[in-house]
Coordinates of C-alpha atoms in Angstrom, one line a residue:
M6 CA 14.2 -6.4 27.0
D7 CA 13.6 -2.6 26.7
D8 CA 16.3 -1.0 28.9
A9 CA 14.3 2.2 29.1
Q10 CA 11.6 0.3 31.0
N11 CA 14.0 -2.0 32.8
P12 CA 17.3 -0.3 33.4
I13 CA 20.0 -2.4 35.1
F14 CA 21.0 -1.3 38.5
D15 CA 22.8 -2.7 41.5
L16 CA 21.2 -5.8 42.9
T17 CA 22.4 -5.3 46.4
D18 CA 20.6 -1.8 46.6
F19 CA 17.4 -3.4 45.3
Q20 CA 17.5 -6.2 47.8
T21 CA 18.1 -3.7 50.6
A22 CA 15.1 -1.6 49.4
V23 CA 12.8 -4.7 49.2
Q24 CA 13.8 -5.7 52.7
Q25 CA 13.1 -2.2 54.2
Q26 CA 10.1 -1.1 52.2
K27 CA 6.7 -2.3 51.3
T28 CA 7.2 -4.7 48.4
G29 CA 4.6 -6.1 46.0
L30 CA 4.7 -9.1 43.7
A31 CA 2.3 -8.9 40.6
L32 CA 1.6 -12.1 38.6
S33 CA -0.3 -11.4 35.5
G34 CA -3.0 -13.4 33.5
G35 CA -2.5 -15.4 30.6
G36 CA -3.8 -19.0 31.3
L37 CA -1.5 -21.8 32.3
R38 CA 1.1 -20.3 29.9
A39 CA 1.4 -17.5 32.4
S40 CA 1.4 -19.9 35.3
L41 CA 4.4 -21.7 34.0
F42 CA 6.3 -18.6 33.0
H43 CA 5.8 -17.2 36.5
I44 CA 7.4 -20.3 38.0
G45 CA 10.7 -19.5 36.2
V46 CA 10.5 -15.9 37.4
L47 CA 9.8 -17.0 41.0
G48 CA 12.6 -19.5 40.9
R49 CA 15.1 -16.9 40.0
L50 CA 13.7 -14.3 42.4
A51 CA 14.0 -17.0 45.2
E52 CA 17.7 -17.5 44.3
L53 CA 18.2 -13.8 44.6
D54 CA 16.6 -13.8 48.1
L55 CA 13.8 -11.4 46.9
L56 CA 10.7 -13.6 47.4
R57 CA 10.8 -13.8 51.2
H58 CA 10.6 -10.1 51.5
V59 CA 7.3 -9.7 49.5
D60 CA 4.5 -8.0 51.5
V61 CA 1.7 -8.2 49.0
I62 CA 1.0 -10.7 46.2
S63 CA -1.5 -9.5 43.6
T64 CA -2.6 -12.0 41.0
V65 CA -4.9 -12.2 38.0
S66 CA -6.3 -15.2 36.0
G67 CA -3.4 -17.7 35.3
G68 CA -1.4 -15.8 37.8
S69 CA -4.0 -16.5 40.4
I70 CA -3.8 -20.2 39.7
I71 CA -0.1 -20.3 40.5
G72 CA -0.1 -17.4 42.9
A73 CA -2.6 -19.1 45.2
Y74 CA -0.6 -22.3 45.0
Y75 CA 2.6 -20.6 46.0
Y76 CA 0.9 -18.6 48.7
L77 CA -0.3 -21.9 50.3
K78 CA 3.3 -23.2 50.2
V79 CA 4.5 -20.1 52.0
K80 CA 1.7 -20.4 54.5
E81 CA 2.7 -23.9 55.3
L82 CA 6.3 -22.9 55.7
L83 CA 5.8 -19.9 58.0
E84 CA 3.2 -21.7 60.1
G85 CA 5.7 -24.5 60.7
R86 CA 3.5 -27.2 59.4
R87 CA 5.9 -28.9 57.0
A88 CA 6.9 -32.4 57.9
D89 CA 10.6 -31.6 57.2
R90 CA 10.5 -28.6 59.6
L91 CA 12.1 -26.4 57.0
S92 CA 13.4 -23.2 58.4
P93 CA 12.1 -20.1 56.4
G94 CA 15.5 -18.8 55.2
P95 CA 16.6 -18.0 51.6
A96 CA 17.1 -21.7 50.7
A97 CA 13.7 -22.5 51.9
Y98 CA 12.0 -20.3 49.2
V99 CA 14.1 -21.9 46.5
Q100 CA 13.0 -25.3 47.7
L101 CA 9.3 -24.2 47.7
V102 CA 9.5 -23.2 43.9
E103 CA 11.5 -26.3 43.2
E104 CA 8.6 -28.4 44.6
M105 CA 6.1 -26.2 42.7
E106 CA 8.0 -26.8 39.4
G107 CA 7.3 -30.6 39.5
D108 CA 4.0 -30.8 41.5
F109 CA 2.3 -28.0 39.6
L110 CA 3.3 -29.4 36.1
H111 CA 2.1 -32.8 37.2
A112 CA -1.3 -31.3 38.1
V113 CA -1.4 -29.3 34.7
Q114 CA -0.8 -32.4 32.7
K115 CA -4.0 -33.9 34.0
N116 CA -5.7 -31.4 31.7
L117 CA -8.0 -29.2 33.8
R118 CA -10.0 -28.2 30.8
M119 CA -10.9 -31.7 29.6
R120 CA -11.1 -33.1 33.2
A121 CA -13.9 -30.7 33.9
F122 CA -16.2 -32.9 31.7
L123 CA -15.0 -36.3 32.9
D124 CA -17.7 -36.7 35.6
R125 CA -21.0 -37.7 34.0
R126 CA -23.0 -36.5 37.0
K127 CA -21.4 -33.1 37.0
N128 CA -22.0 -32.9 33.3
A129 CA -25.7 -33.6 33.8
R130 CA -25.9 -30.8 36.5
M131 CA -24.3 -28.4 34.1
F132 CA -27.0 -29.3 31.6
R133 CA -30.0 -28.9 33.8
E134 CA -29.0 -26.9 37.0
S135 CA -27.7 -23.6 38.1
Y136 CA -24.2 -25.2 38.2
S137 CA -21.7 -23.9 35.6
S138 CA -18.3 -24.9 34.2
T139 CA -16.8 -22.2 36.5
D140 CA -18.2 -24.0 39.6
R141 CA -16.7 -27.1 38.2
M142 CA -13.3 -25.5 37.6
A143 CA -13.4 -24.1 41.1
E144 CA -13.7 -27.8 42.4
L145 CA -10.9 -28.9 40.2
Y146 CA -8.5 -26.2 41.4
T147 CA -9.2 -27.2 44.9
E148 CA -8.9 -31.0 44.3
L149 CA -5.8 -31.0 42.1
L150 CA -3.8 -28.1 43.4
Y151 CA -4.8 -26.6 46.7
A152 CA -6.1 -29.5 48.8
P153 CA -2.8 -31.5 48.4
V154 CA -0.9 -28.5 49.8
Q155 CA -3.4 -27.6 52.5
G156 CA -3.7 -31.2 53.6
A157 CA -7.6 -31.0 53.7
T158 CA -10.4 -31.0 51.2
G159 CA -9.8 -27.4 50.5
I160 CA -9.5 -23.9 52.1
F161 CA -11.9 -21.2 52.9
L162 CA -11.0 -17.7 52.2
K163 CA -11.5 -16.8 55.8
D164 CA -8.7 -19.2 56.8
L165 CA -6.3 -17.8 54.2
P166 CA -4.3 -15.4 56.4
I167 CA -1.0 -16.8 57.7
N168 CA -0.9 -17.3 61.5
A169 CA 2.2 -15.1 62.3
T170 CA 2.3 -16.1 65.9
A171 CA 3.6 -19.5 64.9
L172 CA 6.3 -18.0 62.7
P173 CA 9.6 -20.0 63.2
V174 CA 12.9 -18.1 63.7
S175 CA 14.9 -17.7 60.5
A176 CA 18.3 -19.4 60.5
E177 CA 19.9 -16.3 59.2
G178 CA 18.3 -14.0 61.8
L179 CA 16.3 -12.0 59.3
P180 CA 12.6 -13.1 59.5
S181 CA 10.7 -13.5 56.3
K182 CA 7.8 -11.1 55.8
V183 CA 4.3 -12.4 56.2
P184 CA 2.6 -11.8 52.8
T185 CA -1.0 -11.1 52.0
L186 CA -2.8 -12.5 48.9
I187 CA -5.0 -10.5 46.6
L188 CA -7.0 -12.3 43.9
N189 CA -8.4 -9.9 41.4
A190 CA -11.6 -10.3 39.4
T191 CA -13.9 -7.9 37.6
A192 CA -17.6 -7.2 38.6
L193 CA -20.0 -7.2 35.6
N194 CA -22.4 -5.3 37.8
T195 CA -20.3 -2.1 38.1
G196 CA -17.2 -2.7 36.0
H197 CA -15.1 -2.2 39.2
L198 CA -12.1 -4.3 40.3
W199 CA -13.3 -7.0 42.7
Q200 CA -10.8 -8.4 45.2
F201 CA -10.8 -11.7 47.1
T202 CA -8.5 -11.7 50.2
G203 CA -8.2 -13.4 53.5
A204 CA -9.5 -10.4 55.2
F205 CA -12.4 -9.2 53.0
V206 CA -14.1 -9.5 49.6
G207 CA -15.6 -6.6 47.7
E208 CA -14.8 -3.8 45.2
A209 CA -11.7 -1.6 45.2
V210 CA -12.2 1.8 43.7
S211 CA -9.0 3.2 42.2
R212 CA -8.0 6.3 40.4
Y213 CA -8.7 4.5 37.1
D214 CA -12.3 4.9 38.0
R215 CA -13.9 8.2 37.0
P216 CA -14.6 10.1 40.3
A217 CA -17.8 11.7 38.9
Q218 CA -19.5 8.5 37.8
Q219 CA -22.8 7.6 39.3
M220 CA -21.9 3.9 39.6
P221 CA -22.6 2.3 43.0
V222 CA -19.8 0.6 44.8
M223 CA -20.1 -2.9 46.4
P224 CA -18.3 -2.2 49.7
K225 CA -15.7 -4.5 51.1
L226 CA -17.2 -7.1 53.5
Y227 CA -14.8 -8.1 56.2
F228 CA -14.9 -11.7 57.6
G229 CA -16.1 -11.8 61.1
S230 CA -17.3 -8.3 61.2
P231 CA -20.1 -7.7 63.7
E232 CA -21.9 -5.5 61.1
L233 CA -22.6 -8.5 58.9
T234 CA -26.1 -10.1 58.7
P235 CA -26.5 -13.8 59.3
S236 CA -26.9 -14.3 55.6
Q237 CA -23.7 -12.4 54.8
H238 CA -21.8 -14.3 57.5
Y239 CA -22.9 -17.7 56.2
N240 CA -22.1 -16.8 52.5
L241 CA -18.8 -15.3 53.3
D242 CA -17.7 -18.1 55.6
H243 CA -18.3 -20.7 52.7
L244 CA -16.4 -18.9 50.0
T245 CA -13.5 -21.0 49.0
L246 CA -10.0 -20.3 47.5
G247 CA -11.0 -22.4 44.5
Q248 CA -14.1 -20.1 43.8
A249 CA -11.9 -17.0 44.1
V250 CA -9.3 -18.4 41.6
A251 CA -12.1 -19.5 39.3
A252 CA -13.7 -16.0 39.2
S253 CA -10.2 -14.5 38.6
C254 CA -9.8 -16.9 35.6
C255 CA -13.3 -16.6 34.2
V256 CA -12.7 -15.6 30.6
P257 CA -15.8 -13.8 29.2
G258 CA -17.4 -15.9 26.5
L259 CA -15.6 -19.1 27.5
F260 CA -16.7 -19.5 31.1
E261 CA -20.0 -18.4 32.7
P262 CA -19.5 -15.6 35.3
L263 CA -19.1 -16.8 39.0
C264 CA -22.3 -15.8 40.8
L265 CA -22.2 -14.6 44.4
S266 CA -25.5 -14.0 46.1
G267 CA -26.6 -13.2 49.6
L268 CA -23.9 -10.5 50.1
Y269 CA -25.6 -7.3 49.0
K270 CA -29.1 -6.0 48.8
T271 CA -30.7 -3.0 47.0
D272 CA -32.5 -0.2 48.9
A273 CA -35.7 -2.0 48.2
G274 CA -34.3 -5.1 49.9
E275 CA -33.8 -7.2 46.7
D276 CA -30.9 -9.5 46.5
I277 CA -28.0 -8.3 44.2
A278 CA -26.4 -11.1 42.1
I279 CA -22.7 -10.3 41.9
R280 CA -21.4 -11.8 38.6
L281 CA -17.6 -12.0 38.3
V282 CA -15.4 -12.4 35.3
D283 CA -11.6 -12.6 34.6
G284 CA -9.7 -9.8 36.5
G285 CA -7.8 -9.2 33.2
V286 CA -10.8 -7.2 31.9
F287 CA -9.9 -4.5 34.5
D288 CA -6.1 -5.0 34.9
N289 CA -4.4 -8.1 33.6
Q290 CA -1.1 -7.4 35.4
G291 CA -2.4 -7.1 39.0
L292 CA -0.6 -3.8 39.4
V293 CA -3.6 -1.7 40.4
S294 CA -4.1 -3.5 43.7
L295 CA -0.3 -3.0 44.5
F296 CA -0.7 0.7 43.7
A297 CA -3.6 0.9 46.0
E298 CA -1.8 -1.0 48.8
G299 CA 1.0 1.7 48.7
C300 CA 3.8 -0.7 47.6
T301 CA 7.0 1.3 47.0
Q302 CA 9.0 -1.6 45.5
I303 CA 7.3 -3.7 42.8
L304 CA 8.2 -7.0 41.1
C305 CA 6.0 -7.7 38.1
S306 CA 5.9 -10.9 36.0
D307 CA 3.8 -10.2 32.9
A308 CA 2.8 -13.1 30.6
S309 CA -0.3 -11.6 29.2
D310 CA -1.2 -12.0 25.5
L311 CA 0.4 -9.0 23.7
L312 CA -1.2 -7.4 20.7
K313 CA 0.3 -8.8 17.5
H314 CA 0.7 -7.4 14.1
V315 CA -1.9 -8.6 11.5
R316 CA -1.0 -8.1 7.8
D317 CA -4.5 -8.3 6.5
P318 CA -7.2 -8.1 9.2
S319 CA -10.3 -10.0 8.6
I320 CA -13.5 -8.1 8.0
R321 CA -15.8 -10.7 9.4
L322 CA -17.9 -9.1 12.1
I323 CA -16.8 -11.6 14.7
N324 CA -13.2 -11.3 13.9
V325 CA -13.4 -7.5 13.9
A326 CA -15.1 -7.6 17.3
I327 CA -12.3 -9.8 18.7
R328 CA -9.5 -7.6 17.2
A329 CA -11.2 -4.4 18.6
N330 CA -11.2 -6.1 22.0
E331 CA -7.5 -7.0 21.8
I332 CA -6.7 -3.4 20.9
M333 CA -8.7 -2.1 23.8
M334 CA -7.0 -4.6 26.2
D335 CA -3.6 -3.6 24.9
R336 CA -4.4 0.1 25.5
I337 CA -5.5 -0.7 29.2
R338 CA -2.3 -2.6 29.7
N339 CA -0.1 0.2 28.3
T340 CA -1.9 2.8 30.5
I341 CA -1.3 0.9 33.7
L342 CA 2.3 0.0 32.7
D343 CA 3.0 3.6 32.0
D344 CA 2.2 4.4 35.7
L345 CA 4.6 1.7 36.8
F346 CA 7.4 3.0 34.5
A347 CA 6.8 6.6 35.6
R348 CA 8.2 5.6 39.0
P349 CA 11.9 5.8 39.8
P350 CA 13.7 2.9 38.0
Q351 CA 15.2 1.6 41.1
T352 CA 11.7 0.9 42.6
H353 CA 10.5 -1.8 40.1
A354 CA 11.5 -4.8 38.0
F355 CA 9.4 -5.9 35.1
F356 CA 9.6 -9.2 33.2
H357 CA 7.3 -9.9 30.3
L358 CA 6.8 -12.7 28.0
G359 CA 7.7 -11.5 24.6
A360 CA 10.8 -9.5 25.7
T361 CA 14.0 -10.0 23.9
A362 CA 16.2 -12.6 25.5
G363 CA 20.0 -12.4 25.2
P364 CA 22.3 -15.0 23.8
Q365 CA 22.9 -16.5 27.2
T366 CA 19.3 -17.6 27.3
F367 CA 18.6 -18.5 23.7
P368 CA 22.0 -19.0 21.9
D369 CA 20.4 -20.1 18.6
D370 CA 17.2 -19.5 16.9
A371 CA 16.2 -16.7 19.3
P372 CA 13.8 -14.9 17.1
Q373 CA 11.9 -18.3 16.2
L374 CA 11.9 -19.3 19.9
L375 CA 10.6 -15.9 21.2
Y376 CA 7.9 -15.9 18.5
A377 CA 6.7 -19.4 19.3
L378 CA 6.7 -18.7 23.1
S379 CA 4.8 -15.5 22.8
H380 CA 2.2 -17.2 20.7
I381 CA 1.6 -20.3 22.9
R382 CA -2.1 -20.8 23.8
T383 CA -3.5 -19.1 26.9
D384 CA -5.5 -22.1 27.9
L385 CA -6.2 -24.6 30.7
D386 CA -5.3 -27.8 29.0
S387 CA -2.2 -30.1 29.2
F388 CA 1.2 -28.6 28.6
T389 CA 4.0 -30.9 27.6
D390 CA 7.4 -31.1 29.3
Q391 CA 8.9 -29.1 26.4
E392 CA 6.4 -26.3 26.5
A393 CA 6.5 -26.0 30.3
A394 CA 10.2 -26.1 30.6
A395 CA 10.7 -23.5 27.8
L396 CA 8.3 -21.2 29.5
M397 CA 9.9 -21.6 32.8
Y398 CA 13.4 -21.3 31.5
Y399 CA 12.4 -18.1 29.6
G400 CA 11.1 -16.5 32.8
Y401 CA 14.1 -17.7 34.7
G402 CA 16.5 -16.3 32.0
L403 CA 14.8 -12.9 31.9
V404 CA 15.3 -12.3 35.6
G405 CA 19.0 -13.4 35.3
E406 CA 19.5 -10.9 32.4
R407 CA 18.0 -8.2 34.6
W408 CA 20.8 -8.7 37.1
P409 CA 23.7 -10.1 35.1
G410 CA 26.6 -11.6 37.1
S411 CA 24.4 -12.7 39.9
E412 CA 24.1 -16.4 38.9
A413 CA 23.2 -18.9 41.6
A414 CA 25.0 -22.1 41.9
G415 CA 23.7 -25.5 43.0
T416 CA 20.0 -25.3 42.3
D417 CA 18.8 -28.3 40.3
W418 CA 16.0 -26.9 38.2
Q419 CA 14.4 -29.5 36.0
F420 CA 13.5 -26.9 33.4
L421 CA 17.2 -26.3 32.7
R422 CA 17.2 -29.5 30.7
I423 CA 15.8 -27.4 27.8
R424 CA 19.4 -26.2 27.4
D425 CA 20.3 -29.7 26.1
M426 CA 17.6 -29.4 23.4
L427 CA 18.8 -25.9 22.5
G428 CA 22.4 -27.2 22.1
D429 CA 21.4 -30.0 19.7
E430 CA 20.3 -29.2 16.2
T431 CA 17.8 -32.0 15.8
Q432 CA 16.4 -31.5 19.3
R433 CA 16.1 -27.8 18.8
Q434 CA 14.1 -28.3 15.7
I435 CA 11.8 -30.6 17.6
L436 CA 11.3 -28.0 20.2
L437 CA 10.5 -25.3 17.7
Q438 CA 7.9 -27.6 16.1
Q439 CA 6.4 -28.4 19.5
L440 CA 6.2 -24.8 20.5
G441 CA 4.8 -23.9 17.1
V442 CA 1.9 -26.5 17.5
G443 CA 1.5 -25.0 21.1
S444 CA -0.3 -22.0 19.6
K445 CA -3.3 -24.3 18.5
Q446 CA -6.3 -24.4 20.9
L447 CA -7.6 -27.8 19.7
F448 CA -6.4 -31.0 18.0
K449 CA -2.7 -30.1 18.6
V450 CA -1.6 -33.7 18.4
F451 CA -2.7 -33.9 14.9
F452 CA -0.5 -31.0 13.9
L453 CA 2.6 -32.9 14.9
G454 CA 2.5 -35.0 11.7
K455 CA 2.4 -38.4 13.5
P456 CA 0.3 -41.2 12.1
Q457 CA -0.9 -42.6 15.5
P458 CA -3.6 -40.0 16.2
Y459 CA -5.2 -40.6 12.7
L460 CA -5.1 -44.3 13.1
I461 CA -7.0 -43.9 16.4
V462 CA -9.7 -41.8 14.8
L463 CA -10.0 -44.1 11.8
A464 CA -10.4 -47.2 14.1
A465 CA -12.9 -45.4 16.4
L466 CA -15.1 -44.4 13.5
M467 CA -15.2 -47.6 11.6
V468 CA -17.5 -49.4 14.0
P469 CA -20.2 -46.7 14.7
V470 CA -20.2 -45.3 11.2
G471 CA -20.6 -48.9 9.7
A472 CA -23.3 -49.8 12.1
T473 CA -25.2 -46.5 11.6
G474 CA -25.0 -46.7 7.8
F475 CA -26.3 -50.3 7.9
V476 CA -29.3 -49.4 10.1
L477 CA -30.2 -46.4 8.2
S478 CA -30.0 -48.3 4.8
L479 CA -32.9 -50.5 6.3
L480 CA -35.1 -47.5 7.1
P481 CA -37.3 -45.3 4.8
W482 CA -35.9 -41.8 4.1
W483 CA -38.5 -40.0 6.2
V484 CA -37.6 -42.1 9.3
S485 CA -33.9 -41.0 8.9
G486 CA -35.2 -37.4 8.6
L487 CA -37.1 -37.7 11.9
L488 CA -34.1 -39.2 13.6
A489 CA -31.9 -36.3 12.5
L490 CA -34.5 -33.8 13.6
G491 CA -34.6 -35.5 17.0
L492 CA -31.0 -35.3 17.3
L493 CA -31.0 -31.6 16.6
S494 CA -33.7 -31.1 19.2
V495 CA -31.6 -32.9 21.8
V496 CA -28.6 -30.7 21.0
A497 CA -30.7 -27.6 21.3
Y498 CA -32.2 -28.8 24.6
S499 CA -28.8 -29.6 26.0
Q500 CA -27.5 -26.1 25.2
N501 CA -30.5 -24.4 27.0
A502 CA -28.1 -22.0 29.0
R503 CA -27.0 -20.4 25.8
I504 CA -29.4 -21.2 22.9
N505 CA -32.6 -21.0 24.7
Q506 CA -32.2 -17.4 25.9
Y507 CA -32.4 -16.5 22.2
L508 CA -35.3 -18.9 21.5
D509 CA -37.3 -17.5 24.5
R510 CA -37.5 -14.1 22.6
V511 CA -40.0 -15.7 20.2
E512 CA -43.1 -16.7 21.9
R513 CA -44.0 -19.5 19.6
L514 CA -40.4 -21.0 19.9
R515 CA -40.6 -20.6 23.7
R516 CA -43.8 -22.6 23.9
A517 CA -42.3 -25.3 21.5
R518 CA -39.1 -25.6 23.6
R519 CA -41.0 -25.9 26.9
R520 CA -43.1 -28.7 25.5
L521 CA -39.9 -30.4 24.2
A522 CA -38.3 -30.0 27.6
R523 CA -41.3 -31.5 29.4
A524 CA -41.1 -34.4 27.1
M525 CA -37.4 -35.0 27.3
T526 CA -36.8 -34.6 31.0
P527 CA -38.5 -37.8 32.1
L528 CA -36.3 -39.5 29.5
G529 CA -33.1 -38.6 31.3
I530 CA -31.7 -36.7 28.3
P531 CA -29.3 -34.5 30.5
T532 CA -28.0 -37.6 32.1
L533 CA -27.5 -39.3 28.7
L534 CA -25.7 -36.3 27.3
G535 CA -23.6 -36.0 30.5
L536 CA -22.5 -39.6 30.0
L537 CA -21.6 -39.0 26.3
V538 CA -19.6 -35.9 27.1
A539 CA -17.8 -37.8 29.9
M540 CA -17.0 -40.7 27.5
A541 CA -15.5 -38.2 24.9
A542 CA -13.5 -36.5 27.6
W543 CA -12.2 -40.0 28.7
V544 CA -11.2 -41.0 25.3
H545 CA -9.4 -37.7 24.7
L546 CA -7.5 -38.0 27.9
K547 CA -6.5 -41.6 27.5
S548 CA -5.6 -41.3 23.9
F549 CA -4.9 -38.0 22.2
D550 CA -3.8 -36.0 25.3
R551 CA -1.5 -38.9 26.3
L552 CA 0.1 -39.0 22.9
F553 CA 0.6 -35.2 22.9
L554 CA 2.3 -35.4 26.3
R555 CA 4.5 -38.3 25.2
Y556 CA 5.6 -36.5 22.0
G557 CA 6.5 -33.4 24.1
Q558 CA 8.7 -35.2 26.4
I559 CA 12.3 -33.8 26.7
G560 CA 15.0 -35.9 25.2
R561 CA 12.8 -37.9 22.9
R562 CA 14.7 -38.7 19.7
I563 CA 12.0 -38.2 17.1
S564 CA 12.8 -36.6 13.9
P565 CA 10.9 -33.4 13.4
T566 CA 8.1 -33.4 10.9
V567 CA 7.5 -30.5 8.6
N568 CA 3.7 -29.8 8.5
R569 CA 2.4 -28.6 5.1

């Protein structure tokens, strides 16, 4: 880690400052990779008794997924609703993160990305209604993560604040602070930072916005304000934590923007459709909100995707556009971090995925491990035990190196099992291979070099391919051509949210598509497609995903395979 950015200073002084001053915790974006890295950071911060003195938690994207989960655990603790009546002292916060370590990983390994397409009815709605994959992800966040903690079907944003009147007395005599949670997104309408909190929703204008710009600002709307119209009251009261997290995680180009209507109107009385995307578009570290809140002590866990060197950049238009966007995002990140590092060194602690780890964390193969960890996918699919434990252990180790000599004793972290793999030559090579494959977005199990996935594909293809070939051999060539044309038409119709917006620009194609849609709708094509997609998701989860997780268990004695 760069000592110029993170100089080592006395832990006791930092703990005192955190207790006495306004402290902010920033959890960056970076998909579930970031969420798992943050768990390791949170675990070590809890051991150092820093977590319970946090005033503001600012989260982005993958940081919002885990940040909201952690906040609900703290809410349950401070409101005295835990069945074990745990007292909110230093040990309680360690226990909260220990519970998160297992429960969160269990939810992650259900594969949020693929599970979004497991319900055929939901799939059909996505094909034919104003219901997007982002809306579906919001439901899954609630169902798999937040409802189990909250003990209900979910939680509305208006119910997010912690009831401080029910705060139990700390066993140590030092009461924990009552934190607030800020979930950051970006408004496509204005380009401003959009904030979801338990007190309000709306845009925050910071010094990173040009003061002379003629861009309107969507003012903050406070829950329960008497100035709200009935429509605003209704729409605000029904905003859920899952929706806020989904907006914060809405990667442009992968998920449709989350749409909020009924909150603002133009001067002419027309409704303004607020469309929100990933908060990382504006600030992927979550620091801007902490600056705006006046936090004087800042803890930042940064697992965002760093700009990587490319020996021979592609000249394909799409690749050039992607690379240019990566460069722009890196510049934004560096600008905001420069403002953090310009503060007195004793006022902040910064931990980022990609930082050099010392020999006490990675004794062997450190360069290869760091390279693999920094290249793991920023996705919402299943992460194996090995991937998750390595990411958690990495974050945990970086905080320990920040304050050397402050090791805690007695905490039974499951991710510390990764040390056993690092200490065994065969197991270490297995881990390196697993982490290397972890950089793939799709078909990861096939890159492990095991025969089972290929056998499954071969067995699955034999029956339909054989049956289709037999049927087609009995038909004239022109009938086969018509069937192929019909199949392409079905695909085009099913993708109307993306393809048809281009087809509609040509009047003749628009008329043809509408006739095709009128013909297909009574046939239940969206329902059929929804069923097919659900079947494909089910097969993936029950076979390939399960194999990938099994190969990634810690302690499996499988010889590493060299992929060529």
